[in-house]
Amino acid sequence: MTGISITMMIIALVTVWGGIIVSMIHLQRNPDELSGELADEE
């Protein structure tokens, strides 16, 4: 693989995994109150 393809692969991996990590942090700080038992009450 060339240097450009490795660079693009690293950028893609950082984008995907970074988004997953940011989503997990966001859900921990702001839990979804409409899921689980509370969703059945509405």
PDB file of N, CA and C in Angstrom:
ATOM      1  N   MET A   1       0.840  -1.181   0.000  1.00  0.00           N
ATOM      2  CA  MET A   1       0.000   0.000   0.000  1.00  0.00           C
ATOM      3  C   MET A   1       0.884   1.242   0.000  1.00  0.00           C
ATOM      4  N   THR A   2       0.381   2.237  -0.637  1.00  0.00           N
ATOM      5  CA  THR A   2       1.137   3.485  -0.725  1.00  0.00           C
ATOM      6  C   THR A   2       0.904   4.336   0.517  1.00  0.00           C
ATOM      7  N   GLY A   3       1.684   5.362   0.650  1.00  0.00           N
ATOM      8  CA  GLY A   3       1.558   6.257   1.793  1.00  0.00           C
ATOM      9  C   GLY A   3       0.227   6.977   1.831  1.00  0.00           C
ATOM     10  N   ILE A   4      -0.272   7.333   0.645  1.00  0.00           N
ATOM     11  CA  ILE A   4      -1.563   8.030   0.580  1.00  0.00           C
ATOM     12  C   ILE A   4      -2.697   7.109   1.029  1.00  0.00           C
ATOM     13  N   SER A   5      -2.658   5.851   0.619  1.00  0.00           N
ATOM     14  CA  SER A   5      -3.730   4.931   1.009  1.00  0.00           C
ATOM     15  C   SER A   5      -3.689   4.644   2.508  1.00  0.00           C
ATOM     16  N   ILE A   6      -2.513   4.543   3.078  1.00  0.00           N
ATOM     17  CA  ILE A   6      -2.396   4.340   4.520  1.00  0.00           C
ATOM     18  C   ILE A   6      -2.916   5.565   5.271  1.00  0.00           C
ATOM     19  N   THR A   7      -2.592   6.747   4.777  1.00  0.00           N
ATOM     20  CA  THR A   7      -3.075   7.977   5.403  1.00  0.00           C
ATOM     21  C   THR A   7      -4.592   8.051   5.356  1.00  0.00           C
ATOM     22  N   MET A   8      -5.180   7.727   4.222  1.00  0.00           N
ATOM     23  CA  MET A   8      -6.638   7.756   4.099  1.00  0.00           C
ATOM     24  C   MET A   8      -7.288   6.712   5.002  1.00  0.00           C
ATOM     25  N   MET A   9      -6.670   5.536   5.132  1.00  0.00           N
ATOM     26  CA  MET A   9      -7.199   4.503   6.011  1.00  0.00           C
ATOM     27  C   MET A   9      -7.167   4.973   7.462  1.00  0.00           C
ATOM     28  N   ILE A  10      -6.093   5.608   7.869  1.00  0.00           N
ATOM     29  CA  ILE A  10      -5.981   6.114   9.238  1.00  0.00           C
ATOM     30  C   ILE A  10      -7.023   7.199   9.491  1.00  0.00           C
ATOM     31  N   ILE A  11      -7.208   8.096   8.536  1.00  0.00           N
ATOM     32  CA  ILE A  11      -8.223   9.152   8.682  1.00  0.00           C
ATOM     33  C   ILE A  11      -9.616   8.537   8.808  1.00  0.00           C
ATOM     34  N   ALA A  12      -9.906   7.534   8.001  1.00  0.00           N
ATOM     35  CA  ALA A  12     -11.219   6.887   8.057  1.00  0.00           C
ATOM     36  C   ALA A  12     -11.423   6.180   9.395  1.00  0.00           C
ATOM     37  N   LEU A  13     -10.405   5.478   9.871  1.00  0.00           N
ATOM     38  CA  LEU A  13     -10.526   4.777  11.148  1.00  0.00           C
ATOM     39  C   LEU A  13     -10.713   5.750  12.307  1.00  0.00           C
ATOM     40  N   VAL A  14      -9.963   6.839  12.297  1.00  0.00           N
ATOM     41  CA  VAL A  14     -10.095   7.843  13.359  1.00  0.00           C
ATOM     42  C   VAL A  14     -11.481   8.476  13.322  1.00  0.00           C
ATOM     43  N   THR A  15     -12.003   8.715  12.133  1.00  0.00           N
ATOM     44  CA  THR A  15     -13.336   9.309  12.009  1.00  0.00           C
ATOM     45  C   THR A  15     -14.405   8.370  12.558  1.00  0.00           C
ATOM     46  N   VAL A  16     -14.345   7.109  12.174  1.00  0.00           N
ATOM     47  CA  VAL A  16     -15.363   6.146  12.608  1.00  0.00           C
ATOM     48  C   VAL A  16     -15.266   5.899  14.110  1.00  0.00           C
ATOM     49  N   TRP A  17     -14.080   5.526  14.590  1.00  0.00           N
ATOM     50  CA  TRP A  17     -13.926   5.219  16.014  1.00  0.00           C
ATOM     51  C   TRP A  17     -14.100   6.462  16.876  1.00  0.00           C
ATOM     52  N   GLY A  18     -13.682   7.605  16.387  1.00  0.00           N
ATOM     53  CA  GLY A  18     -13.889   8.848  17.125  1.00  0.00           C
ATOM     54  C   GLY A  18     -15.365   9.153  17.291  1.00  0.00           C
ATOM     55  N   GLY A  19     -16.134   8.929  16.234  1.00  0.00           N
ATOM     56  CA  GLY A  19     -17.577   9.133  16.316  1.00  0.00           C
ATOM     57  C   GLY A  19     -18.241   8.188  17.299  1.00  0.00           C
ATOM     58  N   ILE A  20     -17.784   6.945  17.324  1.00  0.00           N
ATOM     59  CA  ILE A  20     -18.338   5.974  18.272  1.00  0.00           C
ATOM     60  C   ILE A  20     -18.032   6.395  19.704  1.00  0.00           C
ATOM     61  N   ILE A  21     -16.804   6.813  19.951  1.00  0.00           N
ATOM     62  CA  ILE A  21     -16.404   7.226  21.300  1.00  0.00           C
ATOM     63  C   ILE A  21     -17.167   8.473  21.734  1.00  0.00           C
ATOM     64  N   VAL A  22     -17.294   9.446  20.835  1.00  0.00           N
ATOM     65  CA  VAL A  22     -18.040  10.669  21.167  1.00  0.00           C
ATOM     66  C   VAL A  22     -19.504  10.335  21.444  1.00  0.00           C
ATOM     67  N   SER A  23     -20.082   9.418  20.688  1.00  0.00           N
ATOM     68  CA  SER A  23     -21.470   9.020  20.912  1.00  0.00           C
ATOM     69  C   SER A  23     -21.644   8.348  22.267  1.00  0.00           C
ATOM     70  N   MET A  24     -20.707   7.495  22.640  1.00  0.00           N
ATOM     71  CA  MET A  24     -20.784   6.828  23.933  1.00  0.00           C
ATOM     72  C   MET A  24     -20.669   7.827  25.078  1.00  0.00           C
ATOM     73  N   ILE A  25     -19.763   8.782  24.958  1.00  0.00           N
ATOM     74  CA  ILE A  25     -19.606   9.804  25.997  1.00  0.00           C
ATOM     75  C   ILE A  25     -20.877  10.644  26.102  1.00  0.00           C
ATOM     76  N   HIS A  26     -21.446  11.005  24.958  1.00  0.00           N
ATOM     77  CA  HIS A  26     -22.673  11.807  24.960  1.00  0.00           C
ATOM     78  C   HIS A  26     -23.820  11.049  25.630  1.00  0.00           C
ATOM     79  N   LEU A  27     -23.952   9.756  25.336  1.00  0.00           N
ATOM     80  CA  LEU A  27     -25.032   8.976  25.936  1.00  0.00           C
ATOM     81  C   LEU A  27     -24.829   8.781  27.432  1.00  0.00           C
ATOM     82  N   GLN A  28     -23.581   8.707  27.884  1.00  0.00           N
ATOM     83  CA  GLN A  28     -23.336   8.590  29.317  1.00  0.00           C
ATOM     84  C   GLN A  28     -23.691   9.882  30.038  1.00  0.00           C
ATOM     85  N   ARG A  29     -23.405  11.011  29.429  1.00  0.00           N
ATOM     86  CA  ARG A  29     -23.697  12.304  30.057  1.00  0.00           C
ATOM     87  C   ARG A  29     -25.164  12.687  29.929  1.00  0.00           C
ATOM     88  N   ASN A  30     -25.815  12.266  28.851  1.00  0.00           N
ATOM     89  CA  ASN A  30     -27.220  12.599  28.591  1.00  0.00           C
ATOM     90  C   ASN A  30     -27.975  11.317  28.264  1.00  0.00           C
ATOM     91  N   PRO A  31     -28.352  10.552  29.278  1.00  0.00           N
ATOM     92  CA  PRO A  31     -29.017   9.272  28.988  1.00  0.00           C
ATOM     93  C   PRO A  31     -30.371   9.480  28.317  1.00  0.00           C
ATOM     94  N   ASP A  32     -30.721   8.528  27.501  1.00  0.00           N
ATOM     95  CA  ASP A  32     -31.994   8.571  26.785  1.00  0.00           C
ATOM     96  C   ASP A  32     -33.101   8.163  27.748  1.00  0.00           C
ATOM     97  N   GLU A  33     -33.921   9.104  28.166  1.00  0.00           N
ATOM     98  CA  GLU A  33     -34.943   8.829  29.169  1.00  0.00           C
ATOM     99  C   GLU A  33     -36.176   8.149  28.582  1.00  0.00           C
ATOM    100  N   LEU A  34     -36.248   8.029  27.278  1.00  0.00           N
ATOM    101  CA  LEU A  34     -37.414   7.400  26.653  1.00  0.00           C
ATOM    102  C   LEU A  34     -37.210   5.920  26.380  1.00  0.00           C
ATOM    103  N   SER A  35     -36.089   5.362  26.783  1.00  0.00           N
ATOM    104  CA  SER A  35     -35.848   3.946  26.531  1.00  0.00           C
ATOM    105  C   SER A  35     -36.088   3.149  27.809  1.00  0.00           C
ATOM    106  N   GLY A  36     -36.293   1.879  27.654  1.00  0.00           N
ATOM    107  CA  GLY A  36     -36.469   1.017  28.814  1.00  0.00           C
ATOM    108  C   GLY A  36     -37.865   1.120  29.402  1.00  0.00           C
ATOM    109  N   GLU A  37     -37.944   1.124  30.724  1.00  0.00           N
ATOM    110  CA  GLU A  37     -39.224   1.106  31.420  1.00  0.00           C
ATOM    111  C   GLU A  37     -40.018   2.393  31.205  1.00  0.00           C
ATOM    112  N   LEU A  38     -39.356   3.524  31.086  1.00  0.00           N
ATOM    113  CA  LEU A  38     -40.065   4.787  30.924  1.00  0.00           C
ATOM    114  C   LEU A  38     -40.798   4.873  29.588  1.00  0.00           C
ATOM    115  N   ALA A  39     -40.302   4.189  28.584  1.00  0.00           N
ATOM    116  CA  ALA A  39     -40.937   4.240  27.272  1.00  0.00           C
ATOM    117  C   ALA A  39     -42.284   3.520  27.281  1.00  0.00           C
ATOM    118  N   ASP A  40     -42.429   2.517  28.154  1.00  0.00           N
ATOM    119  CA  ASP A  40     -43.678   1.766  28.209  1.00  0.00           C
ATOM    120  C   ASP A  40     -44.803   2.567  28.853  1.00  0.00           C
ATOM    121  N   GLU A  41     -44.462   3.541  29.687  1.00  0.00           N
ATOM    122  CA  GLU A  41     -45.480   4.310  30.399  1.00  0.00           C
ATOM    123  C   GLU A  41     -46.185   5.314  29.504  1.00  0.00           C
ATOM    124  N   GLU A  42     -45.533   5.761  28.450  1.00  0.00           N
ATOM    125  CA  GLU A  42     -46.122   6.795  27.598  1.00  0.00           C
ATOM    126  C   GLU A  42     -47.033   6.241  26.556  1.00  0.00           C
TER     127      GLU A  42
END
